[in-house]
Amino acid sequence: MNPSFTMALQRRLQERLSDQLVADFQRDGAICIRQLLNADEVALLRDGIEANLAAPSPRAKVASRPDDPGRFFEDFCNWQQIAQFERFIRETPLALAAQRLMASETVRLYHDHLLVKEPGTRQRTPWHQDQPYYNIEGSQNVSMWIPVDPVTRAATLEFVAGSHKGPWLMPRTFMDHQAKWFPEGSLADLPDIEAARDRFPILGWDIEPGDFVCFHMLTLHAAGSVEGAMRRRVFSVRFLGDDIRHAPRRWATSPDFPGLAEALPAGAPMDHPLFPQLIA
Ligand SMILES: O=C(O)CCC(=O)C(=O)O
């Protein structure tokens, strides 16, 4: 990348990501960065999201029930097909923010994930950690959850502060709670957080376009229904740092990377064209 362009991104980052926010991320496993993205960047992302919705990949799925008044739509790993996604990932301060939050020299793209709740979507996103669904080990990682619509406190992504310190908890399917990843009994189940919300240090922020939330892949998180006429279109970008290693699984991870286990040995850095290095 052109050095003066990188310096301009760095300057913008310095104004919006304070040392205090970085320390909060390390302590809590989740923060909100306000107004780091400008209107052009949000517009580029909105275009990419609409292109993705118009032409879903074979990996797309609907994560709400047929009788839901709205729809929860997800798609994964489309940065190579949707030019707006690749530009958004490479030409905004996201990777520089990831470098600081992960305290890492290098930054690698892991994958992108589209999460759209249409108006009236009743389906909550249940509490979960992301890393147990994945094929990676290591602690230098960050996901960025980037809405292009305003999101209310009730509909936003929430986090249990400090849960990124572990342990790993049992990943289950969102709608029928099946253990399709780690074998039943091999990890502890999640506590019933919704039943006793006041016993957990829950964090969450209402969001305006330009703001976004950063969280560690072990931080417990969940999101509410979407009330009223608002859409909740979110693009999430997942980044990897220096200590991340490949952990091939005996099951299909989510997302799945078919053929990767044959190309990249267990314990290797994620050095593969699927996961380009954004900062070397
Ligand atoms: O957008 C949502 O409702 C859930 C997001 C989520 O679980 C994630 O980004 O890992």
PDB file of C-alpha atoms and ligand atoms in Angstrom:
ATOM      1  CA  MET A   1       0.000   0.000   0.000  1.00  0.00           C
ATOM      2  CA  ASN A   2       1.146   3.519  -0.792  1.00  0.00           C
ATOM      3  CA  PRO A   3       2.977   4.849   2.355  1.00  0.00           C
ATOM      4  CA  SER A   4       1.185   8.230   2.431  1.00  0.00           C
ATOM      5  CA  PHE A   5      -2.194   6.465   2.261  1.00  0.00           C
ATOM      6  CA  THR A   6      -1.141   4.216   5.180  1.00  0.00           C
ATOM      7  CA  MET A   7       0.012   7.265   7.156  1.00  0.00           C
ATOM      8  CA  ALA A   8      -3.384   8.942   6.656  1.00  0.00           C
ATOM      9  CA  LEU A   9      -5.126   5.787   7.903  1.00  0.00           C
ATOM     10  CA  GLN A  10      -2.744   5.690  10.911  1.00  0.00           C
ATOM     11  CA  ARG A  11      -3.542   9.309  11.777  1.00  0.00           C
ATOM     12  CA  ARG A  12      -7.262   8.604  11.676  1.00  0.00           C
ATOM     13  CA  LEU A  13      -6.766   5.523  13.847  1.00  0.00           C
ATOM     14  CA  GLN A  14      -4.754   7.459  16.425  1.00  0.00           C
ATOM     15  CA  GLU A  15      -7.659   9.874  16.880  1.00  0.00           C
ATOM     16  CA  ARG A  16     -10.260   7.139  17.356  1.00  0.00           C
ATOM     17  CA  LEU A  17      -8.483   4.229  19.056  1.00  0.00           C
ATOM     18  CA  SER A  18      -6.990   5.473  22.327  1.00  0.00           C
ATOM     19  CA  ASP A  19      -4.552   3.518  24.520  1.00  0.00           C
ATOM     20  CA  GLN A  20      -7.420   3.273  27.032  1.00  0.00           C
ATOM     21  CA  LEU A  21      -9.660   1.527  24.458  1.00  0.00           C
ATOM     22  CA  VAL A  22      -6.850  -0.909  23.610  1.00  0.00           C
ATOM     23  CA  ALA A  23      -6.459  -1.685  27.345  1.00  0.00           C
ATOM     24  CA  ASP A  24     -10.249  -2.122  27.632  1.00  0.00           C
ATOM     25  CA  PHE A  25     -10.131  -4.626  24.766  1.00  0.00           C
ATOM     26  CA  GLN A  26      -7.396  -6.591  26.471  1.00  0.00           C
ATOM     27  CA  ARG A  27      -9.266  -6.578  29.812  1.00  0.00           C
ATOM     28  CA  ASP A  28     -12.855  -7.107  28.598  1.00  0.00           C
ATOM     29  CA  GLY A  29     -12.456  -8.814  25.217  1.00  0.00           C
ATOM     30  CA  ALA A  30     -14.830  -6.285  23.559  1.00  0.00           C
ATOM     31  CA  ILE A  31     -14.890  -2.568  22.740  1.00  0.00           C
ATOM     32  CA  CYS A  32     -16.746  -0.139  20.484  1.00  0.00           C
ATOM     33  CA  ILE A  33     -14.688   2.214  18.278  1.00  0.00           C
ATOM     34  CA  ARG A  34     -16.673   5.330  17.412  1.00  0.00           C
ATOM     35  CA  GLN A  35     -16.627   6.951  13.953  1.00  0.00           C
ATOM     36  CA  LEU A  36     -13.432   5.413  12.621  1.00  0.00           C
ATOM     37  CA  LEU A  37     -15.065   4.733   9.243  1.00  0.00           C
ATOM     38  CA  ASN A  38     -16.016   7.623   6.996  1.00  0.00           C
ATOM     39  CA  ALA A  39     -19.207   7.956   4.931  1.00  0.00           C
ATOM     40  CA  ASP A  40     -17.509   6.762   1.699  1.00  0.00           C
ATOM     41  CA  GLU A  41     -16.219   3.618   3.398  1.00  0.00           C
ATOM     42  CA  VAL A  42     -19.653   2.852   4.856  1.00  0.00           C
ATOM     43  CA  ALA A  43     -21.233   3.442   1.405  1.00  0.00           C
ATOM     44  CA  LEU A  44     -18.697   1.064  -0.203  1.00  0.00           C
ATOM     45  CA  LEU A  45     -19.561  -1.596   2.367  1.00  0.00           C
ATOM     46  CA  ARG A  46     -23.310  -1.066   1.906  1.00  0.00           C
ATOM     47  CA  ASP A  47     -22.831  -1.641  -1.843  1.00  0.00           C
ATOM     48  CA  GLY A  48     -20.887  -4.824  -1.174  1.00  0.00           C
ATOM     49  CA  ILE A  49     -23.578  -6.101   1.196  1.00  0.00           C
ATOM     50  CA  GLU A  50     -26.317  -5.474  -1.376  1.00  0.00           C
ATOM     51  CA  ALA A  51     -24.225  -7.262  -4.042  1.00  0.00           C
ATOM     52  CA  ASN A  52     -23.830 -10.220  -1.683  1.00  0.00           C
ATOM     53  CA  LEU A  53     -27.573 -10.301  -0.870  1.00  0.00           C
ATOM     54  CA  ALA A  54     -28.396 -10.200  -4.597  1.00  0.00           C
ATOM     55  CA  ALA A  55     -26.052 -13.128  -5.348  1.00  0.00           C
ATOM     56  CA  PRO A  56     -25.538 -15.309  -2.261  1.00  0.00           C
ATOM     57  CA  SER A  57     -22.689 -17.826  -2.311  1.00  0.00           C
ATOM     58  CA  PRO A  58     -23.238 -21.582  -1.934  1.00  0.00           C
ATOM     59  CA  ARG A  59     -22.188 -21.055   1.732  1.00  0.00           C
ATOM     60  CA  ALA A  60     -25.136 -18.749   2.522  1.00  0.00           C
ATOM     61  CA  LYS A  61     -27.811 -19.817   4.990  1.00  0.00           C
ATOM     62  CA  VAL A  62     -30.940 -18.525   6.682  1.00  0.00           C
ATOM     63  CA  ALA A  63     -30.601 -18.717  10.462  1.00  0.00           C
ATOM     64  CA  SER A  64     -34.222 -17.893  11.327  1.00  0.00           C
ATOM     65  CA  ARG A  65     -37.341 -20.049  11.229  1.00  0.00           C
ATOM     66  CA  PRO A  66     -39.761 -19.971   8.258  1.00  0.00           C
ATOM     67  CA  ASP A  67     -42.474 -18.319  10.419  1.00  0.00           C
ATOM     68  CA  ASP A  68     -40.135 -15.516  11.593  1.00  0.00           C
ATOM     69  CA  PRO A  69     -41.650 -12.155  10.551  1.00  0.00           C
ATOM     70  CA  GLY A  70     -38.177 -11.060   9.373  1.00  0.00           C
ATOM     71  CA  ARG A  71     -35.153 -13.060   8.211  1.00  0.00           C
ATOM     72  CA  PHE A  72     -31.659 -13.658   9.574  1.00  0.00           C
ATOM     73  CA  PHE A  73     -29.377 -14.188   6.562  1.00  0.00           C
ATOM     74  CA  GLU A  74     -25.728 -15.204   6.773  1.00  0.00           C
ATOM     75  CA  ASP A  75     -23.006 -15.666   4.188  1.00  0.00           C
ATOM     76  CA  PHE A  76     -19.282 -16.305   4.534  1.00  0.00           C
ATOM     77  CA  CYS A  77     -15.915 -15.914   2.788  1.00  0.00           C
ATOM     78  CA  ASN A  78     -16.872 -13.663  -0.114  1.00  0.00           C
ATOM     79  CA  TRP A  79     -14.004 -11.156  -0.209  1.00  0.00           C
ATOM     80  CA  GLN A  80     -12.565 -12.767  -3.348  1.00  0.00           C
ATOM     81  CA  GLN A  81     -15.880 -12.547  -5.229  1.00  0.00           C
ATOM     82  CA  ILE A  82     -17.146  -9.141  -4.098  1.00  0.00           C
ATOM     83  CA  ALA A  83     -14.716  -6.372  -5.034  1.00  0.00           C
ATOM     84  CA  GLN A  84     -16.286  -3.898  -2.577  1.00  0.00           C
ATOM     85  CA  PHE A  85     -15.551  -6.301   0.300  1.00  0.00           C
ATOM     86  CA  GLU A  86     -11.894  -6.695  -0.700  1.00  0.00           C
ATOM     87  CA  ARG A  87     -11.441  -2.922  -1.067  1.00  0.00           C
ATOM     88  CA  PHE A  88     -13.169  -2.323   2.255  1.00  0.00           C
ATOM     89  CA  ILE A  89     -10.854  -4.801   3.997  1.00  0.00           C
ATOM     90  CA  ARG A  90      -7.649  -3.560   2.351  1.00  0.00           C
ATOM     91  CA  GLU A  91      -8.260   0.195   2.111  1.00  0.00           C
ATOM     92  CA  THR A  92      -9.703   1.180   5.510  1.00  0.00           C
ATOM     93  CA  PRO A  93      -7.947   1.407   8.915  1.00  0.00           C
ATOM     94  CA  LEU A  94      -9.362  -1.991  10.001  1.00  0.00           C
ATOM     95  CA  ALA A  95      -6.122  -3.975   9.668  1.00  0.00           C
ATOM     96  CA  LEU A  96      -4.153  -1.267  11.512  1.00  0.00           C
ATOM     97  CA  ALA A  97      -6.748  -1.342  14.301  1.00  0.00           C
ATOM     98  CA  ALA A  98      -6.453  -5.136  14.427  1.00  0.00           C
ATOM     99  CA  GLN A  99      -2.656  -4.875  14.726  1.00  0.00           C
ATOM    100  CA  ARG A 100      -2.958  -2.657  17.806  1.00  0.00           C
ATOM    101  CA  LEU A 101      -5.754  -4.604  19.460  1.00  0.00           C
ATOM    102  CA  MET A 102      -4.014  -7.965  18.993  1.00  0.00           C
ATOM    103  CA  ALA A 103      -0.617  -6.516  20.007  1.00  0.00           C
ATOM    104  CA  SER A 104       0.727  -8.301  16.937  1.00  0.00           C
ATOM    105  CA  GLU A 105       3.362  -7.437  14.359  1.00  0.00           C
ATOM    106  CA  THR A 106       1.517  -9.189  11.554  1.00  0.00           C
ATOM    107  CA  VAL A 107      -2.144  -9.102  10.565  1.00  0.00           C
ATOM    108  CA  ARG A 108      -3.740 -11.764   8.416  1.00  0.00           C
ATOM    109  CA  LEU A 109      -7.298 -11.863   7.097  1.00  0.00           C
ATOM    110  CA  TYR A 110      -9.142 -14.945   8.367  1.00  0.00           C
ATOM    111  CA  HIS A 111     -12.568 -14.494   6.758  1.00  0.00           C
ATOM    112  CA  ASP A 112     -15.560 -12.252   6.223  1.00  0.00           C
ATOM    113  CA  HIS A 113     -19.068 -13.016   7.488  1.00  0.00           C
ATOM    114  CA  LEU A 114     -22.282 -11.257   6.478  1.00  0.00           C
ATOM    115  CA  LEU A 115     -25.056 -11.137   9.120  1.00  0.00           C
ATOM    116  CA  VAL A 116     -28.249  -9.409   7.999  1.00  0.00           C
ATOM    117  CA  LYS A 117     -31.388  -9.209  10.127  1.00  0.00           C
ATOM    118  CA  GLU A 118     -34.283  -7.825   8.078  1.00  0.00           C
ATOM    119  CA  PRO A 119     -36.954  -5.650   9.781  1.00  0.00           C
ATOM    120  CA  GLY A 120     -38.978  -7.536  12.374  1.00  0.00           C
ATOM    121  CA  THR A 121     -36.528 -10.450  12.726  1.00  0.00           C
ATOM    122  CA  ARG A 122     -37.560 -12.203  15.932  1.00  0.00           C
ATOM    123  CA  GLN A 123     -34.633 -14.657  15.943  1.00  0.00           C
ATOM    124  CA  ARG A 124     -32.123 -13.803  18.634  1.00  0.00           C
ATOM    125  CA  THR A 125     -28.496 -14.766  18.104  1.00  0.00           C
ATOM    126  CA  PRO A 126     -27.833 -17.071  21.078  1.00  0.00           C
ATOM    127  CA  TRP A 127     -24.839 -16.648  23.396  1.00  0.00           C
ATOM    128  CA  HIS A 128     -21.731 -18.319  22.039  1.00  0.00           C
ATOM    129  CA  GLN A 129     -17.988 -18.003  21.537  1.00  0.00           C
ATOM    130  CA  ASP A 130     -16.670 -18.071  17.946  1.00  0.00           C
ATOM    131  CA  GLN A 131     -13.308 -19.798  18.255  1.00  0.00           C
ATOM    132  CA  PRO A 132     -14.714 -23.272  19.098  1.00  0.00           C
ATOM    133  CA  TYR A 133     -16.456 -23.267  15.667  1.00  0.00           C
ATOM    134  CA  TYR A 134     -13.173 -22.422  13.913  1.00  0.00           C
ATOM    135  CA  ASN A 135      -9.995 -24.243  12.805  1.00  0.00           C
ATOM    136  CA  ILE A 136      -7.464 -22.104  14.688  1.00  0.00           C
ATOM    137  CA  GLU A 137      -5.586 -22.093  17.995  1.00  0.00           C
ATOM    138  CA  GLY A 138      -3.964 -19.023  19.537  1.00  0.00           C
ATOM    139  CA  SER A 139      -5.007 -15.897  21.338  1.00  0.00           C
ATOM    140  CA  GLN A 140      -3.982 -13.016  19.034  1.00  0.00           C
ATOM    141  CA  ASN A 141      -7.210 -12.576  17.129  1.00  0.00           C
ATOM    142  CA  VAL A 142     -10.006 -10.059  16.699  1.00  0.00           C
ATOM    143  CA  SER A 143     -13.383  -9.893  14.973  1.00  0.00           C
ATOM    144  CA  MET A 144     -14.901  -6.608  13.883  1.00  0.00           C
ATOM    145  CA  TRP A 145     -18.731  -6.396  13.701  1.00  0.00           C
ATOM    146  CA  ILE A 146     -19.543  -3.520  11.390  1.00  0.00           C
ATOM    147  CA  PRO A 147     -23.161  -2.369  10.955  1.00  0.00           C
ATOM    148  CA  VAL A 148     -24.082  -0.111   8.028  1.00  0.00           C
ATOM    149  CA  ASP A 149     -27.422   0.762   9.683  1.00  0.00           C
ATOM    150  CA  PRO A 150     -28.031   2.354  13.083  1.00  0.00           C
ATOM    151  CA  VAL A 151     -28.467  -0.391  15.701  1.00  0.00           C
ATOM    152  CA  THR A 152     -30.331   0.141  18.984  1.00  0.00           C
ATOM    153  CA  ARG A 153     -29.026  -1.057  22.347  1.00  0.00           C
ATOM    154  CA  ALA A 154     -31.774  -3.741  22.317  1.00  0.00           C
ATOM    155  CA  ALA A 155     -30.732  -5.145  18.920  1.00  0.00           C
ATOM    156  CA  THR A 156     -26.961  -4.773  19.241  1.00  0.00           C
ATOM    157  CA  LEU A 157     -24.270  -7.383  19.835  1.00  0.00           C
ATOM    158  CA  GLU A 158     -23.652  -7.923  23.563  1.00  0.00           C
ATOM    159  CA  PHE A 159     -20.652  -9.430  25.333  1.00  0.00           C
ATOM    160  CA  VAL A 160     -19.755 -10.991  28.674  1.00  0.00           C
ATOM    161  CA  ALA A 161     -16.735  -8.921  29.726  1.00  0.00           C
ATOM    162  CA  GLY A 162     -13.675 -11.043  30.510  1.00  0.00           C
ATOM    163  CA  SER A 163     -15.010 -14.277  28.977  1.00  0.00           C
ATOM    164  CA  HIS A 164     -12.209 -14.189  26.363  1.00  0.00           C
ATOM    165  CA  LYS A 165      -9.877 -15.468  29.100  1.00  0.00           C
ATOM    166  CA  GLY A 166     -11.644 -18.839  28.719  1.00  0.00           C
ATOM    167  CA  PRO A 167     -12.549 -21.589  29.124  1.00  0.00           C
ATOM    168  CA  TRP A 168     -13.676 -22.805  25.719  1.00  0.00           C
ATOM    169  CA  LEU A 169     -17.378 -23.678  25.919  1.00  0.00           C
ATOM    170  CA  MET A 170     -19.453 -26.119  23.884  1.00  0.00           C
ATOM    171  CA  PRO A 171     -20.379 -24.834  20.409  1.00  0.00           C
ATOM    172  CA  ARG A 172     -23.914 -25.832  19.364  1.00  0.00           C
ATOM    173  CA  THR A 173     -26.153 -25.212  16.351  1.00  0.00           C
ATOM    174  CA  PHE A 174     -28.090 -21.958  16.898  1.00  0.00           C
ATOM    175  CA  MET A 175     -31.597 -23.224  16.230  1.00  0.00           C
ATOM    176  CA  ASP A 176     -31.675 -26.796  17.575  1.00  0.00           C
ATOM    177  CA  HIS A 177     -28.658 -26.758  19.957  1.00  0.00           C
ATOM    178  CA  GLN A 178     -26.874 -29.787  18.518  1.00  0.00           C
ATOM    179  CA  ALA A 179     -23.214 -30.500  19.289  1.00  0.00           C
ATOM    180  CA  LYS A 180     -21.935 -30.791  15.691  1.00  0.00           C
ATOM    181  CA  TRP A 181     -18.377 -29.738  16.471  1.00  0.00           C
ATOM    182  CA  PHE A 182     -16.633 -30.884  19.642  1.00  0.00           C
ATOM    183  CA  PRO A 183     -18.059 -34.240  20.835  1.00  0.00           C
ATOM    184  CA  GLU A 184     -20.854 -34.049  23.425  1.00  0.00           C
ATOM    185  CA  GLY A 185     -19.324 -33.842  26.923  1.00  0.00           C
ATOM    186  CA  SER A 186     -15.854 -32.749  25.777  1.00  0.00           C
ATOM    187  CA  LEU A 187     -16.385 -29.060  26.690  1.00  0.00           C
ATOM    188  CA  ALA A 188     -18.541 -27.520  29.429  1.00  0.00           C
ATOM    189  CA  ASP A 189     -21.881 -26.092  28.318  1.00  0.00           C
ATOM    190  CA  LEU A 190     -22.591 -22.362  28.514  1.00  0.00           C
ATOM    191  CA  PRO A 191     -24.380 -21.063  31.599  1.00  0.00           C
ATOM    192  CA  ASP A 192     -27.933 -19.782  30.957  1.00  0.00           C
ATOM    193  CA  ILE A 193     -26.909 -16.136  30.672  1.00  0.00           C
ATOM    194  CA  GLU A 194     -30.345 -14.831  29.616  1.00  0.00           C
ATOM    195  CA  ALA A 195     -31.947 -16.406  32.697  1.00  0.00           C
ATOM    196  CA  ALA A 196     -29.613 -14.520  35.070  1.00  0.00           C
ATOM    197  CA  ARG A 197     -28.375 -11.492  33.147  1.00  0.00           C
ATOM    198  CA  ASP A 198     -27.612  -9.488  36.295  1.00  0.00           C
ATOM    199  CA  ARG A 199     -25.030 -12.088  37.361  1.00  0.00           C
ATOM    200  CA  PHE A 200     -22.882 -11.404  34.270  1.00  0.00           C
ATOM    201  CA  PRO A 201     -20.917  -8.261  33.331  1.00  0.00           C
ATOM    202  CA  ILE A 202     -22.741  -7.618  30.052  1.00  0.00           C
ATOM    203  CA  LEU A 203     -21.443  -4.943  27.667  1.00  0.00           C
ATOM    204  CA  GLY A 204     -23.192  -3.530  24.597  1.00  0.00           C
ATOM    205  CA  TRP A 205     -23.331  -0.324  22.608  1.00  0.00           C
ATOM    206  CA  ASP A 206     -25.889   1.287  20.349  1.00  0.00           C
ATOM    207  CA  ILE A 207     -24.269   1.950  17.004  1.00  0.00           C
ATOM    208  CA  GLU A 208     -24.318   4.593  14.293  1.00  0.00           C
ATOM    209  CA  PRO A 209     -22.824   3.883  10.855  1.00  0.00           C
ATOM    210  CA  GLY A 210     -19.097   4.602  11.132  1.00  0.00           C
ATOM    211  CA  ASP A 211     -18.903   2.932  14.576  1.00  0.00           C
ATOM    212  CA  PHE A 212     -18.083  -0.748  15.000  1.00  0.00           C
ATOM    213  CA  VAL A 213     -17.467  -3.315  17.678  1.00  0.00           C
ATOM    214  CA  CYS A 214     -14.253  -5.346  18.106  1.00  0.00           C
ATOM    215  CA  PHE A 215     -14.176  -8.583  20.076  1.00  0.00           C
ATOM    216  CA  HIS A 216     -11.926 -11.523  20.809  1.00  0.00           C
ATOM    217  CA  MET A 217     -12.961 -14.837  19.249  1.00  0.00           C
ATOM    218  CA  LEU A 218     -13.453 -16.377  22.714  1.00  0.00           C
ATOM    219  CA  THR A 219     -15.623 -13.551  24.095  1.00  0.00           C
ATOM    220  CA  LEU A 220     -19.164 -14.769  24.775  1.00  0.00           C
ATOM    221  CA  HIS A 221     -21.590 -12.758  22.659  1.00  0.00           C
ATOM    222  CA  ALA A 222     -25.245 -12.675  21.580  1.00  0.00           C
ATOM    223  CA  ALA A 223     -27.645 -10.309  19.801  1.00  0.00           C
ATOM    224  CA  GLY A 224     -31.306  -9.440  20.146  1.00  0.00           C
ATOM    225  CA  SER A 225     -34.240  -9.366  17.770  1.00  0.00           C
ATOM    226  CA  VAL A 226     -34.740  -6.424  15.413  1.00  0.00           C
ATOM    227  CA  GLU A 227     -37.858  -4.428  16.150  1.00  0.00           C
ATOM    228  CA  GLY A 228     -39.628  -1.971  13.852  1.00  0.00           C
ATOM    229  CA  ALA A 229     -38.781  -1.019  10.302  1.00  0.00           C
ATOM    230  CA  MET A 230     -34.979  -0.903  10.597  1.00  0.00           C
ATOM    231  CA  ARG A 231     -32.716  -3.355   8.811  1.00  0.00           C
ATOM    232  CA  ARG A 232     -29.635  -4.541  10.655  1.00  0.00           C
ATOM    233  CA  ARG A 233     -27.028  -5.167   7.974  1.00  0.00           C
ATOM    234  CA  VAL A 234     -23.672  -6.181   9.432  1.00  0.00           C
ATOM    235  CA  PHE A 235     -20.380  -7.193   7.835  1.00  0.00           C
ATOM    236  CA  SER A 236     -17.937  -8.906  10.142  1.00  0.00           C
ATOM    237  CA  VAL A 237     -14.221  -9.198   9.376  1.00  0.00           C
ATOM    238  CA  ARG A 238     -12.032 -11.654  11.308  1.00  0.00           C
ATOM    239  CA  PHE A 239      -8.289 -11.040  11.720  1.00  0.00           C
ATOM    240  CA  LEU A 240      -5.419 -13.236  12.914  1.00  0.00           C
ATOM    241  CA  GLY A 241      -2.168 -12.246  14.638  1.00  0.00           C
ATOM    242  CA  ASP A 242       1.309 -13.685  15.203  1.00  0.00           C
ATOM    243  CA  ASP A 243       0.482 -16.630  17.484  1.00  0.00           C
ATOM    244  CA  ILE A 244      -2.365 -18.173  15.458  1.00  0.00           C
ATOM    245  CA  ARG A 245      -1.820 -21.721  14.191  1.00  0.00           C
ATOM    246  CA  HIS A 246      -3.853 -24.082  12.031  1.00  0.00           C
ATOM    247  CA  ALA A 247      -5.973 -26.580  14.014  1.00  0.00           C
ATOM    248  CA  PRO A 248      -7.571 -28.959  11.490  1.00  0.00           C
ATOM    249  CA  ARG A 249     -10.660 -30.637  12.951  1.00  0.00           C
ATOM    250  CA  ARG A 250     -12.295 -34.012  12.355  1.00  0.00           C
ATOM    251  CA  TRP A 251     -15.540 -32.146  11.630  1.00  0.00           C
ATOM    252  CA  ALA A 252     -16.596 -29.372   9.223  1.00  0.00           C
ATOM    253  CA  THR A 253     -15.787 -26.080  10.909  1.00  0.00           C
ATOM    254  CA  SER A 254     -17.965 -22.974  10.494  1.00  0.00           C
ATOM    255  CA  PRO A 255     -16.997 -21.575   8.122  1.00  0.00           C
ATOM    256  CA  ASP A 256     -15.472 -24.616   6.481  1.00  0.00           C
ATOM    257  CA  PHE A 257     -12.352 -24.399   4.307  1.00  0.00           C
ATOM    258  CA  PRO A 258     -12.576 -27.508   2.090  1.00  0.00           C
ATOM    259  CA  GLY A 259      -9.178 -28.981   1.182  1.00  0.00           C
ATOM    260  CA  LEU A 260      -7.248 -26.821   3.646  1.00  0.00           C
ATOM    261  CA  ALA A 261      -6.345 -29.723   5.945  1.00  0.00           C
ATOM    262  CA  GLU A 262      -4.448 -31.350   3.024  1.00  0.00           C
ATOM    263  CA  ALA A 263      -2.621 -28.113   2.144  1.00  0.00           C
ATOM    264  CA  LEU A 264      -1.658 -26.810   5.587  1.00  0.00           C
ATOM    265  CA  PRO A 265      -0.327 -29.045   8.382  1.00  0.00           C
ATOM    266  CA  ALA A 266      -1.625 -28.883  11.941  1.00  0.00           C
ATOM    267  CA  GLY A 267       0.302 -26.304  13.950  1.00  0.00           C
ATOM    268  CA  ALA A 268       1.414 -24.317  10.883  1.00  0.00           C
ATOM    269  CA  PRO A 269       0.905 -20.540  10.583  1.00  0.00           C
ATOM    270  CA  MET A 270      -2.145 -19.763   8.399  1.00  0.00           C
ATOM    271  CA  ASP A 271       0.126 -19.090   5.447  1.00  0.00           C
ATOM    272  CA  HIS A 272      -2.255 -19.747   2.540  1.00  0.00           C
ATOM    273  CA  PRO A 273      -3.817 -17.595  -0.229  1.00  0.00           C
ATOM    274  CA  LEU A 274      -7.203 -17.878   1.520  1.00  0.00           C
ATOM    275  CA  PHE A 275      -5.745 -15.859   4.398  1.00  0.00           C
ATOM    276  CA  PRO A 276      -3.715 -13.001   2.902  1.00  0.00           C
ATOM    277  CA  GLN A 277      -1.274 -11.151   5.088  1.00  0.00           C
ATOM    278  CA  LEU A 278      -2.493  -7.539   5.316  1.00  0.00           C
ATOM    279  CA  ILE A 279       0.402  -6.334   7.474  1.00  0.00           C
ATOM    280  CA  ALA A 280       3.667  -8.264   7.187  1.00  0.00           C
TER     281      ALA A 280
HETATM  282  O1  LIG B   1     -24.861 -10.511  14.078  1.00  0.00           O
HETATM  283  C1  LIG B   1     -25.256 -11.318  14.904  1.00  0.00           C
HETATM  284  O2  LIG B   1     -26.442 -11.404  15.254  1.00  0.00           O
HETATM  285  C2  LIG B   1     -24.282 -12.278  15.530  1.00  0.00           C
HETATM  286  C3  LIG B   1     -22.848 -11.934  15.232  1.00  0.00           C
HETATM  287  C4  LIG B   1     -21.867 -12.959  15.667  1.00  0.00           C
HETATM  288  O3  LIG B   1     -22.178 -13.889  16.353  1.00  0.00           O
HETATM  289  C5  LIG B   1     -20.490 -12.800  15.218  1.00  0.00           C
HETATM  290  O4  LIG B   1     -20.170 -11.845  14.487  1.00  0.00           O
HETATM  291  O5  LIG B   1     -19.659 -13.658  15.579  1.00  0.00           O
END
